[in-house]
Amino acid sequence: MSWVWGGTSAVLVSAVGFTWIVSAVGERADVLVLARDVPAGKVLTAKDLRTVQVAADSGVIPVERRGEALGKQARVPLVAGSLLSPGMVGHSAAFPPKGRSQVTLALEAAAAPSNLARGDRVAILPGPDDATPADHKDEEATEELPSAVVGTVAGTRTPKAAGGVREVRVLVATAAARRATQIAHPRLVVLPASSREAP
């Protein structure tokens, strides 16, 4: 089963890879950092944030200005451990970016690598159960299978039970979103690491 959300006109500001490793020299200040992953559109609460000390000129939200973040929506998917900058929060989400849509796929355990992670570039392919029977004689009634759709993993959700269905959110071109949702039994293949990108 698949669901799809349409893209928005806002520009995506990626939170992936934003975690900083700050040296121990120079003046430091208490700033806000994400205590856990926060999906785009979620209103931030105190439980979503914690405090760390970083260089004073780091350009992120200091503790004394936490009011700029609390009660605001995450504009993009935020990753635990990321320093919180003003551009990450606002009055509305800016995700998915223009021309992109987020497709949520329900995948069987064997349909995707167990170590699938946000930012992985993947191809969404029909599974074995989607194949047309070889002895199908009615060519006019045979529907062409959807071709592969390339996208970027925007997030995953662990199955509730071992071996259960896993939810994976993938950013794809809006023009290809319908094609992705037409695959009844999708499987994901991770593309080479050189094509990895942040959603």
XYZ file of N, CA, C and O in Angstrom:
796
model
N 0.844 -1.183 0.000
C 0.000 0.000 0.000
C 0.875 1.228 0.000
O 1.915 1.273 0.648
N 0.522 2.270 -0.729
C 1.345 3.463 -0.825
C 0.483 4.702 -0.688
O -0.670 4.726 -1.053
N 1.091 5.764 -0.171
C 0.425 7.058 -0.083
C 1.373 8.079 -0.692
O 2.576 7.864 -0.754
N 0.844 9.195 -1.120
C 1.706 10.219 -1.720
C 1.223 11.595 -1.314
O 0.043 11.858 -1.251
N 2.197 12.446 -1.016
C 1.917 13.838 -0.702
C 2.519 14.709 -1.800
O 3.641 14.481 -2.228
N 1.784 15.740 -2.230
C 2.271 16.602 -3.287
C 3.371 17.517 -2.812
O 3.487 17.834 -1.633
N 4.195 17.973 -3.762
C 5.283 18.883 -3.444
C 4.766 20.280 -3.162
O 3.655 20.633 -3.501
N 5.576 21.084 -2.511
C 5.233 22.469 -2.242
C 6.180 23.365 -3.004
O 7.162 22.920 -3.577
N 5.896 24.669 -2.995
C 6.712 25.599 -3.767
C 7.914 26.104 -2.991
O 8.717 26.851 -3.511
N 8.048 25.699 -1.750
C 9.163 26.186 -0.938
C 10.446 25.450 -1.285
O 10.437 24.352 -1.804
N 11.570 26.087 -0.966
C 12.871 25.492 -1.238
C 13.279 24.643 -0.052
O 13.147 25.039 1.089
N 13.775 23.465 -0.311
C 14.176 22.551 0.745
C 15.497 22.996 1.345
O 16.446 23.280 0.645
N 15.520 23.074 2.674
C 16.763 23.337 3.395
C 17.098 22.068 4.132
O 16.422 21.698 5.071
N 18.101 21.353 3.688
C 18.355 20.034 4.248
C 18.882 20.101 5.667
O 19.712 20.923 5.997
N 18.337 19.192 6.498
C 18.839 19.059 7.859
C 19.831 17.915 7.967
O 20.535 17.793 8.960
N 19.872 17.065 6.909
C 20.760 15.920 6.949
C 22.210 16.379 6.837
O 22.552 17.205 6.020
N 23.097 15.834 7.657
C 24.502 16.196 7.607
C 24.811 17.510 8.262
O 25.913 18.041 8.125
N 23.840 18.077 9.021
C 24.042 19.394 9.607
C 24.709 19.309 10.971
O 25.048 20.308 11.560
N 24.871 18.097 11.521
C 25.506 17.934 12.816
C 26.948 18.430 12.744
O 27.687 18.071 11.855
N 27.318 19.240 13.690
C 28.654 19.835 13.675
C 29.544 19.199 14.720
O 29.107 18.837 15.801
N 30.838 19.095 14.413
C 31.830 18.706 15.404
C 32.637 19.965 15.681
O 33.347 20.464 14.821
N 32.482 20.484 16.887
C 33.055 21.792 17.205
C 34.313 21.624 18.033
O 34.356 20.846 18.979
N 35.354 22.348 17.702
C 36.618 22.257 18.438
C 36.461 22.879 19.816
O 35.529 23.635 20.087
N 37.386 22.554 20.695
C 37.282 22.990 22.089
C 37.945 24.337 22.334
O 38.188 24.715 23.471
N 38.252 25.090 21.298
C 38.919 26.369 21.477
C 37.952 27.505 21.213
O 36.948 27.345 20.540
N 38.298 28.698 21.750
C 37.498 29.882 21.481
C 36.316 30.018 22.414
O 36.008 29.149 23.218
N 35.615 31.141 22.302
C 34.448 31.412 23.122
C 33.310 30.492 22.734
O 33.079 30.214 21.574
N 32.566 30.022 23.750
C 31.509 29.059 23.497
C 30.206 29.544 24.100
O 30.181 30.370 24.998
N 29.101 29.022 23.574
C 27.779 29.423 24.063
C 26.857 28.222 24.058
O 27.048 27.271 23.296
N 25.831 28.258 24.921
C 24.827 27.206 24.951
C 23.834 27.420 23.820
O 23.237 28.498 23.693
N 23.641 26.379 22.978
C 22.720 26.472 21.847
C 21.808 25.257 21.847
O 22.010 24.294 22.591
N 20.787 25.297 20.980
C 19.808 24.218 20.897
C 20.220 23.165 19.874
O 20.730 23.497 18.798
N 19.984 21.913 20.216
C 20.267 20.797 19.321
C 19.076 19.846 19.370
O 18.369 19.766 20.387
N 18.823 19.134 18.287
C 17.686 18.212 18.223
C 17.950 16.984 19.088
O 18.974 16.322 18.935
N 17.027 16.690 19.989
C 17.151 15.526 20.854
C 16.667 14.265 20.155
O 17.000 13.154 20.569
N 15.870 14.414 19.100
C 15.332 13.268 18.371
C 14.932 13.714 16.976
O 14.846 14.912 16.706
N 14.693 12.767 16.096
C 14.242 13.097 14.741
C 12.873 13.767 14.820
O 12.005 13.355 15.602
N 12.683 14.796 13.998
C 11.411 15.516 13.953
C 10.970 15.613 12.496
O 11.707 16.160 11.667
N 9.807 15.096 12.133
C 9.349 15.176 10.747
C 8.946 16.589 10.358
O 8.587 17.405 11.221
N 9.010 16.893 9.084
C 8.596 18.212 8.594
C 7.143 18.462 8.950
O 6.295 17.575 8.826
N 6.853 19.681 9.420
C 5.490 20.043 9.754
C 5.138 19.858 11.221
O 4.143 20.419 11.692
N 5.934 19.099 11.970
C 5.649 18.877 13.394
C 6.006 20.125 14.202
O 7.031 20.768 13.970
N 5.164 20.461 15.177
C 5.429 21.590 16.063
C 6.447 21.166 17.112
O 6.279 20.142 17.786
N 7.507 21.955 17.269
C 8.567 21.614 18.205
C 8.133 21.864 19.649
O 7.515 22.884 19.957
N 8.494 20.929 20.524
C 8.252 21.071 21.956
C 9.590 20.966 22.681
O 10.624 20.634 22.074
N 9.567 21.205 24.000
C 10.798 21.148 24.787
C 11.431 19.761 24.729
O 12.660 19.626 24.813
N 10.624 18.709 24.571
C 11.152 17.344 24.524
C 11.953 17.078 23.259
O 12.720 16.113 23.205
N 11.756 17.905 22.237
C 12.472 17.706 20.977
C 13.869 18.321 21.005
O 14.659 18.099 20.086
N 14.174 19.098 22.052
C 15.410 19.871 22.086
C 16.258 19.550 23.310
O 15.750 19.153 24.346
N 17.561 19.752 23.149
C 18.473 19.719 24.283
C 19.525 20.791 24.065
O 19.486 21.517 23.055
N 20.457 20.914 24.992
C 21.440 21.999 24.941
C 22.856 21.466 24.807
O 23.208 20.463 25.432
N 23.664 22.132 23.991
C 25.095 21.819 23.892
C 25.866 23.133 23.845
O 25.296 24.196 23.595
N 27.159 23.054 24.077
C 28.022 24.224 23.975
C 28.819 24.159 22.680
O 29.447 23.144 22.382
N 28.778 25.250 21.909
C 29.537 25.321 20.658
C 30.163 26.708 20.550
O 29.936 27.577 21.389
N 30.944 26.913 19.501
C 31.554 28.211 19.255
C 30.475 29.281 19.161
O 29.425 29.069 18.565
N 30.725 30.450 19.748
C 29.708 31.490 19.858
C 29.234 32.014 18.512
O 28.126 32.521 18.397
N 30.056 31.911 17.470
C 29.682 32.472 16.171
C 29.149 31.394 15.228
O 29.230 31.516 14.014
N 28.566 30.329 15.790
C 28.152 29.190 14.973
C 26.900 29.436 14.144
O 26.554 28.632 13.298
N 26.146 30.524 14.399
C 24.979 30.850 13.580
C 23.759 30.000 13.827
O 22.928 29.847 12.941
N 23.635 29.420 15.026
C 22.466 28.628 15.371
C 21.704 29.307 16.512
O 22.105 30.364 16.991
N 20.589 28.689 16.937
C 19.730 29.338 17.925
C 20.274 29.131 19.338
O 20.372 27.994 19.804
N 20.624 30.215 20.061
C 21.112 30.079 21.437
C 19.971 29.751 22.391
O 18.798 29.986 22.089
N 20.306 29.215 23.546
C 19.305 28.788 24.519
C 18.383 29.935 24.918
O 17.172 29.747 25.055
N 18.936 31.123 25.103
C 18.114 32.251 25.540
C 17.078 32.680 24.506
O 16.160 33.443 24.799
N 17.201 32.177 23.259
C 16.225 32.507 22.223
C 15.416 31.270 21.819
O 14.925 31.170 20.710
N 15.243 30.331 22.760
C 14.520 29.104 22.453
C 13.079 29.376 22.043
O 12.447 28.571 21.376
N 12.550 30.551 22.409
C 11.199 30.920 22.004
C 11.043 31.016 20.499
O 9.922 30.940 19.971
N 12.154 31.179 19.772
C 12.113 31.228 18.309
C 11.846 29.850 17.715
O 11.499 29.736 16.534
N 12.033 28.811 18.528
C 11.857 27.447 18.034
C 10.627 26.768 18.619
O 9.868 26.108 17.892
N 10.411 26.915 19.911
C 9.283 26.249 20.558
C 7.959 26.748 20.001
O 7.743 27.949 19.852
N 7.088 25.813 19.668
C 5.789 26.178 19.114
C 5.803 26.431 17.621
O 4.757 26.662 17.017
N 6.981 26.362 17.004
C 7.099 26.545 15.558
C 7.167 25.177 14.875
O 7.516 24.176 15.487
N 6.866 25.160 13.594
C 6.905 23.907 12.831
C 8.284 23.666 12.235
O 8.983 24.612 11.853
N 8.663 22.405 12.169
C 9.882 22.036 11.453
C 9.627 22.250 9.967
O 8.680 21.696 9.416
N 10.440 23.060 9.320
C 10.233 23.347 7.906
C 10.685 22.181 7.032
O 10.209 22.015 5.909
N 11.616 21.385 7.547
C 12.155 20.225 6.833
C 12.308 19.090 7.839
O 12.208 19.314 9.047
N 12.535 17.865 7.390
C 12.799 16.784 8.350
C 14.080 17.095 9.128
O 15.121 17.377 8.538
N 14.004 17.070 10.458
C 15.148 17.377 11.303
C 15.713 16.092 11.893
O 14.972 15.188 12.265
N 17.033 16.047 11.991
C 17.721 14.840 12.419
C 18.286 15.015 13.826
O 18.867 16.051 14.143
N 18.106 14.003 14.673
C 18.644 14.030 16.032
C 20.142 14.343 15.995
O 20.880 13.790 15.193
N 20.582 15.250 16.865
C 21.986 15.624 16.918
C 22.326 16.849 16.103
O 23.432 17.380 16.187
N 21.375 17.324 15.282
C 21.626 18.501 14.455
C 21.468 19.780 15.276
O 20.525 19.901 16.069
N 22.360 20.736 15.101
C 22.210 22.049 15.714
C 21.051 22.754 15.031
O 20.887 22.672 13.815
N 20.237 23.451 15.796
C 19.036 24.079 15.263
C 19.323 25.501 14.806
O 19.745 26.355 15.587
N 19.092 25.764 13.519
C 19.285 27.101 12.968
C 17.926 27.731 12.680
O 16.927 27.022 12.528
N 17.850 29.061 12.591
C 16.564 29.735 12.360
C 15.834 29.255 11.112
O 14.611 29.189 11.094
N 16.568 28.895 10.060
C 15.935 28.481 8.817
C 15.242 27.138 8.881
O 14.491 26.774 7.972
N 15.476 26.381 9.952
C 14.876 25.053 10.071
C 13.459 25.089 10.624
O 12.755 24.081 10.557
N 13.057 26.208 11.211
C 11.731 26.293 11.831
C 10.973 27.490 11.278
O 11.556 28.444 10.760
N 9.649 27.440 11.384
C 8.834 28.542 10.885
C 7.371 28.284 11.150
O 7.002 27.427 11.964
N 6.508 28.993 10.440
C 5.067 28.861 10.635
C 4.448 27.810 9.716
O 3.268 27.503 9.819
N 5.242 27.280 8.805
C 4.747 26.234 7.911
C 5.924 25.417 7.401
O 7.070 25.868 7.423
N 5.627 24.193 6.963
C 6.668 23.317 6.437
C 7.062 23.746 5.025
O 6.261 24.297 4.283
N 8.311 23.501 4.666
C 8.804 23.796 3.321
C 9.267 22.501 2.670
O 10.304 22.430 2.041
N 8.479 21.469 2.854
C 8.877 20.141 2.412
C 7.623 19.371 2.005
O 6.604 19.466 2.697
N 7.630 18.666 0.918
C 8.707 18.487 -0.056
C 8.963 19.765 -0.866
O 8.092 20.620 -0.941
N 10.137 19.875 -1.466
C 10.445 21.045 -2.284
C 9.663 21.027 -3.595
O 9.072 20.001 -3.965
N 9.672 22.146 -4.279
C 8.957 22.265 -5.548
C 9.443 21.213 -6.538
O 10.638 20.997 -6.707
N 8.485 20.563 -7.187
C 8.817 19.566 -8.199
C 9.083 18.184 -7.644
O 9.386 17.254 -8.394
N 8.977 18.035 -6.315
C 9.220 16.740 -5.686
C 8.012 16.341 -4.850
O 7.285 17.187 -4.343
N 7.780 15.056 -4.708
C 6.706 14.529 -3.881
C 7.261 13.436 -2.986
O 8.234 12.761 -3.328
N 6.638 13.279 -1.827
C 7.055 12.224 -0.909
C 6.084 11.052 -1.012
O 4.888 11.211 -0.815
N 6.631 9.903 -1.338
C 5.847 8.682 -1.457
C 6.192 7.786 -0.265
O 7.365 7.565 0.022
N 5.181 7.310 0.434
C 5.405 6.407 1.560
C 5.057 4.991 1.136
O 3.943 4.719 0.703
N 6.035 4.109 1.257
C 5.890 2.729 0.812
C 5.874 1.775 1.997
O 6.618 1.966 2.959
N 5.028 0.773 1.944
C 4.999 -0.293 2.940
C 5.754 -1.476 2.357
O 5.305 -2.091 1.395
N 6.910 -1.785 2.919
C 7.797 -2.792 2.340
C 7.917 -4.022 3.231
O 8.054 -3.911 4.455
N 7.900 -5.175 2.597
C 8.173 -6.412 3.313
C 9.649 -6.432 3.709
O 10.470 -5.705 3.142
N 9.993 -7.264 4.678
C 11.353 -7.289 5.219
C 12.424 -7.496 4.144
O 13.497 -6.879 4.182
N 12.134 -8.357 3.166
C 13.129 -8.674 2.143
C 13.125 -7.692 0.976
O 13.925 -7.827 0.045
N 12.253 -6.683 1.026
C 12.099 -5.776 -0.115
C 13.046 -4.590 -0.082
O 13.065 -3.784 -1.015
N 13.853 -4.461 0.981
C 14.795 -3.354 1.079
C 15.915 -3.744 2.033
O 15.710 -4.565 2.938
N 17.105 -3.173 1.862
C 18.220 -3.488 2.772
C 17.875 -3.105 4.209
O 17.197 -2.108 4.455
N 18.342 -3.886 5.162
C 18.045 -3.623 6.571
C 18.711 -2.345 7.064
O 18.234 -1.716 8.011
N 19.819 -1.941 6.423
C 20.545 -0.746 6.849
C 20.163 0.492 6.034
O 20.914 1.467 5.985
N 19.014 0.476 5.405
C 18.554 1.615 4.617
C 18.515 2.850 5.507
O 18.040 2.807 6.645
N 19.007 3.992 5.004
C 19.096 5.198 5.828
C 18.661 6.426 5.054
O 18.685 6.449 3.819
N 18.269 7.451 5.795
C 17.893 8.722 5.180
C 19.056 9.240 4.349
O 20.213 9.214 4.774
N 18.761 9.706 3.143
C 19.792 10.208 2.245
C 20.234 9.210 1.203
O 20.887 9.580 0.229
N 19.891 7.919 1.393
C 20.260 6.913 0.396
C 19.503 7.170 -0.908
O 18.300 7.416 -0.908
N 20.230 7.104 -2.001
C 19.627 7.214 -3.324
C 19.169 5.820 -3.723
O 19.954 4.858 -3.682
N 17.896 5.672 -4.073
C 17.352 4.336 -4.327
C 16.562 4.293 -5.628
O 16.129 5.317 -6.154
N 16.366 3.072 -6.110
C 15.478 2.821 -7.236
C 14.308 2.005 -6.697
O 14.503 1.006 -5.997
N 13.093 2.463 -6.985
C 11.885 1.735 -6.596
C 11.514 0.837 -7.763
O 11.230 1.316 -8.866
N 11.521 -0.470 -7.522
C 11.302 -1.445 -8.588
C 10.109 -2.341 -8.266
O 9.775 -2.544 -7.094
N 9.464 -2.902 -9.298
C 8.394 -3.882 -9.050
C 8.975 -5.133 -8.414
O 10.076 -5.562 -8.762
N 8.252 -5.729 -7.466
C 8.692 -6.967 -6.847
C 8.314 -8.160 -7.699
O 7.614 -8.034 -8.708
N 8.758 -9.360 -7.322
C 8.453 -10.581 -8.096
C 6.958 -10.802 -8.282
O 6.520 -11.300 -9.323
N 6.159 -10.431 -7.279
C 4.711 -10.654 -7.367
C 4.026 -9.732 -8.358
O 2.849 -9.901 -8.667
N 4.766 -8.709 -8.833
C 4.189 -7.781 -9.794
C 4.367 -8.252 -11.235
O 3.861 -7.639 -12.163
N 5.103 -9.326 -11.438
C 5.390 -9.802 -12.799
C 4.134 -10.353 -13.465
O 3.283 -10.972 -12.830
N 4.036 -10.127 -14.762
C 2.924 -10.662 -15.541
C 3.167 -12.140 -15.824
O 4.256 -12.518 -16.250
N 2.206 -13.019 -15.606
C 2.398 -14.453 -15.881
C 2.856 -14.697 -17.316
O 2.375 -14.069 -18.254
N 3.793 -15.623 -17.462
C 4.375 -15.882 -18.781
C 3.347 -16.447 -19.758
O 3.477 -16.288 -20.973
N 2.307 -17.169 -19.245
C 1.341 -17.791 -20.141
C 0.124 -16.916 -20.388
O -0.904 -17.390 -20.860
N 0.240 -15.598 -20.063
C -0.888 -14.684 -20.278
C -1.085 -14.500 -21.790
O -0.191 -14.067 -22.481
N -2.281 -14.822 -22.300
C -2.522 -14.810 -23.741
C -3.207 -13.531 -24.225
O -3.125 -13.192 -25.398
N -3.892 -12.830 -23.346
C -4.659 -11.666 -23.759
C -3.783 -10.421 -23.709
O -3.664 -9.751 -22.693
N -3.114 -10.113 -24.811
C -2.174 -9.005 -24.835
C -2.863 -7.667 -24.587
O -2.293 -6.759 -23.992
N -4.113 -7.535 -25.064
C -4.811 -6.275 -24.898
C -5.145 -6.024 -23.423
O -5.238 -4.883 -22.986
N -5.331 -7.083 -22.664
C -5.686 -6.942 -21.251
C -4.458 -6.836 -20.357
O -4.560 -6.551 -19.176
N -3.286 -7.090 -20.921
C -2.059 -7.036 -20.130
C -1.615 -5.592 -19.959
O -1.366 -4.893 -20.930
N -1.524 -5.160 -18.705
C -1.082 -3.799 -18.433
C 0.430 -3.769 -18.302
O 1.038 -4.641 -17.693
N 1.013 -2.740 -18.849
C 2.455 -2.586 -18.762
C 2.846 -2.266 -17.324
O 2.242 -1.416 -16.674
N 3.841 -2.966 -16.809
C 4.275 -2.724 -15.444
C 4.967 -1.363 -15.337
O 5.642 -0.927 -16.272
N 4.797 -0.659 -14.199
C 5.479 0.617 -14.022
C 6.993 0.419 -14.067
O 7.507 -0.578 -13.563
N 7.706 1.352 -14.678
C 9.159 1.248 -14.717
C 9.742 1.744 -13.406
O 9.036 2.279 -12.557
N 11.045 1.563 -13.241
C 11.709 1.957 -11.999
C 11.599 3.460 -11.784
O 11.615 4.248 -12.727
N 11.505 3.843 -10.517
C 11.463 5.255 -10.137
C 12.641 5.504 -9.204
O 12.824 4.791 -8.213
N 13.447 6.518 -9.509
C 14.610 6.847 -8.684
C 14.238 7.945 -7.701
O 13.537 8.904 -8.048
N 14.683 7.806 -6.471
C 14.381 8.818 -5.466
C 15.396 8.794 -4.333
O 16.400 8.076 -4.390
N 15.126 9.580 -3.296
C 16.010 9.687 -2.139
C 15.223 9.369 -0.873
O 14.133 9.899 -0.669
N 15.758 8.508 -0.040
C 15.079 8.127 1.196
C 14.986 9.341 2.120
O 15.998 9.966 2.458
N 13.760 9.680 2.520
C 13.537 10.812 3.418
C 13.336 10.354 4.850
O 13.392 11.162 5.781
N 13.094 9.070 5.060
C 12.914 8.561 6.406
C 12.403 7.135 6.388
O 11.861 6.659 5.387
N 12.592 6.443 7.497
C 12.108 5.074 7.640
C 11.467 4.913 9.015
O 11.762 5.663 9.940
N 10.588 3.923 9.147
C 9.976 3.610 10.430
C 10.123 2.121 10.677
O 9.761 1.305 9.842
N 10.685 1.789 11.829
C 10.929 0.396 12.175
C 9.619 -0.386 12.295
O 8.645 0.130 12.848
N 9.590 -1.616 11.784
C 8.372 -2.432 11.905
C 7.985 -2.650 13.366
O 8.848 -2.699 14.248
N 6.688 -2.778 13.635
C 6.222 -3.001 14.999
C 6.602 -4.383 15.499
O 6.741 -4.608 16.700
N 6.785 -5.321 14.574
C 7.173 -6.679 14.953
C 8.283 -7.154 14.021
O 8.389 -6.696 12.881
N 9.122 -8.049 14.531
C 10.213 -8.584 13.716
C 9.666 -9.212 12.444
O 8.729 -10.007 12.480
N 10.260 -8.821 11.306
C 9.818 -9.363 10.026
C 8.562 -8.712 9.489
O 8.040 -9.127 8.462
N 8.077 -7.678 10.189
C 6.864 -7.005 9.764
C 7.103 -5.999 8.648
O 8.222 -5.825 8.160
N 6.035 -5.320 8.259
C 6.110 -4.328 7.186
C 6.814 -3.071 7.693
O 6.542 -2.591 8.798
N 7.744 -2.554 6.886
C 8.481 -1.342 7.250
C 8.010 -0.177 6.392
O 7.844 -0.301 5.183
N 7.809 0.957 7.009
C 7.397 2.153 6.278
C 8.640 2.935 5.853
O 9.492 3.264 6.669
N 8.740 3.232 4.575
C 9.867 3.995 4.040
C 9.325 5.158 3.217
O 8.497 4.961 2.327
N 9.781 6.361 3.533
C 9.364 7.553 2.800
C 10.460 7.917 1.804
O 11.626 8.035 2.174
N 10.055 8.093 0.543
C 11.016 8.371 -0.524
C 10.603 9.631 -1.276
O 9.440 9.789 -1.649
N 11.555 10.534 -1.477
C 11.323 11.731 -2.282
C 11.573 11.394 -3.741
O 12.654 10.919 -4.092
N 10.595 11.646 -4.588
C 10.723 11.375 -6.019
C 10.257 12.595 -6.793
O 9.611 13.491 -6.235
N 10.574 12.640 -8.060
C 10.057 13.709 -8.911
C 8.533 13.595 -8.943
O 7.985 12.489 -9.051
N 7.835 14.724 -8.838
C 6.375 14.704 -8.799
C 5.796 13.981 -10.017
O 4.809 13.252 -9.919
N 6.431 14.157 -11.169
C 5.949 13.522 -12.395
C 6.010 11.997 -12.315
O 5.300 11.304 -13.042
N 6.873 11.461 -11.415
C 7.031 10.011 -11.311
C 6.306 9.431 -10.097
O 6.301 8.220 -9.902
N 5.685 10.287 -9.287
C 5.059 9.829 -8.043
C 3.952 8.812 -8.297
O 3.852 7.787 -7.616
N 3.110 9.089 -9.280
C 2.007 8.166 -9.559
C 2.535 6.815 -9.999
O 1.993 5.765 -9.631
N 3.609 6.843 -10.790
C 4.209 5.597 -11.243
C 4.669 4.753 -10.045
O 4.506 3.540 -10.014
N 5.252 5.437 -9.047
C 5.745 4.726 -7.866
C 4.603 4.084 -7.087
O 4.724 2.961 -6.594
N 3.482 4.785 -6.997
C 2.350 4.256 -6.232
C 1.611 3.141 -6.964
O 0.818 2.430 -6.361
N 1.854 2.978 -8.263
C 1.206 1.920 -9.034
C 1.889 0.574 -8.856
O 1.370 -0.453 -9.298
N 3.042 0.564 -8.207
C 3.754 -0.692 -7.974
C 3.157 -1.340 -6.731
O 3.286 -0.838 -5.620
N 2.478 -2.452 -6.929
C 1.747 -3.089 -5.834
C 2.665 -3.681 -4.769
O 2.356 -3.646 -3.581
N 3.790 -4.240 -5.198
C 4.722 -4.873 -4.263
C 6.129 -4.313 -4.504
O 6.996 -4.989 -5.049
N 6.356 -3.059 -4.093
C 7.636 -2.415 -4.404
C 8.812 -3.007 -3.635
O 8.656 -3.568 -2.550
N 9.977 -2.883 -4.238
C 11.225 -3.218 -3.551
C 12.211 -2.094 -3.839
O 12.112 -1.408 -4.874
N 13.160 -1.886 -2.941
C 14.131 -0.805 -3.086
C 15.523 -1.367 -3.299
O 15.941 -2.300 -2.607
N 16.226 -0.768 -4.241
C 17.627 -1.103 -4.487
C 18.437 0.166 -4.269
O 18.148 1.204 -4.874
N 19.428 0.102 -3.382
C 20.267 1.274 -3.108
C 21.252 1.462 -4.243
O 21.949 0.527 -4.646
N 21.310 2.679 -4.765
C 22.223 2.998 -5.851
C 23.614 3.280 -5.293
O 23.779 3.443 -4.084
N 24.643 3.347 -6.144
C 26.019 3.541 -5.663
C 26.162 4.716 -4.710
O 25.457 5.717 -4.816
N 27.102 4.588 -3.778
C 27.304 5.606 -2.742
C 27.615 6.973 -3.319
O 27.311 8.005 -2.723
N 28.192 7.004 -4.518
C 28.548 8.282 -5.148
C 27.321 9.122 -5.463
O 27.400 10.320 -5.667
N 26.114 8.458 -5.502
C 24.897 9.188 -5.841
C 24.086 9.533 -4.599
O 22.986 10.021 -4.692
N 24.642 9.278 -3.400
C 23.944 9.564 -2.150
C 23.713 11.063 -2.031
O 24.589 11.871 -2.297
N 22.511 11.468 -1.585
C 22.216 12.872 -1.400
C 21.271 13.043 -0.224
O 20.625 12.105 0.228
N 21.179 14.246 0.308
C 20.327 14.511 1.455
C 18.982 15.043 1.004
O 18.931 15.920 0.161
N 17.877 14.492 1.567
C 16.563 14.981 1.195
C 16.246 16.288 1.901
O 16.864 16.614 2.876
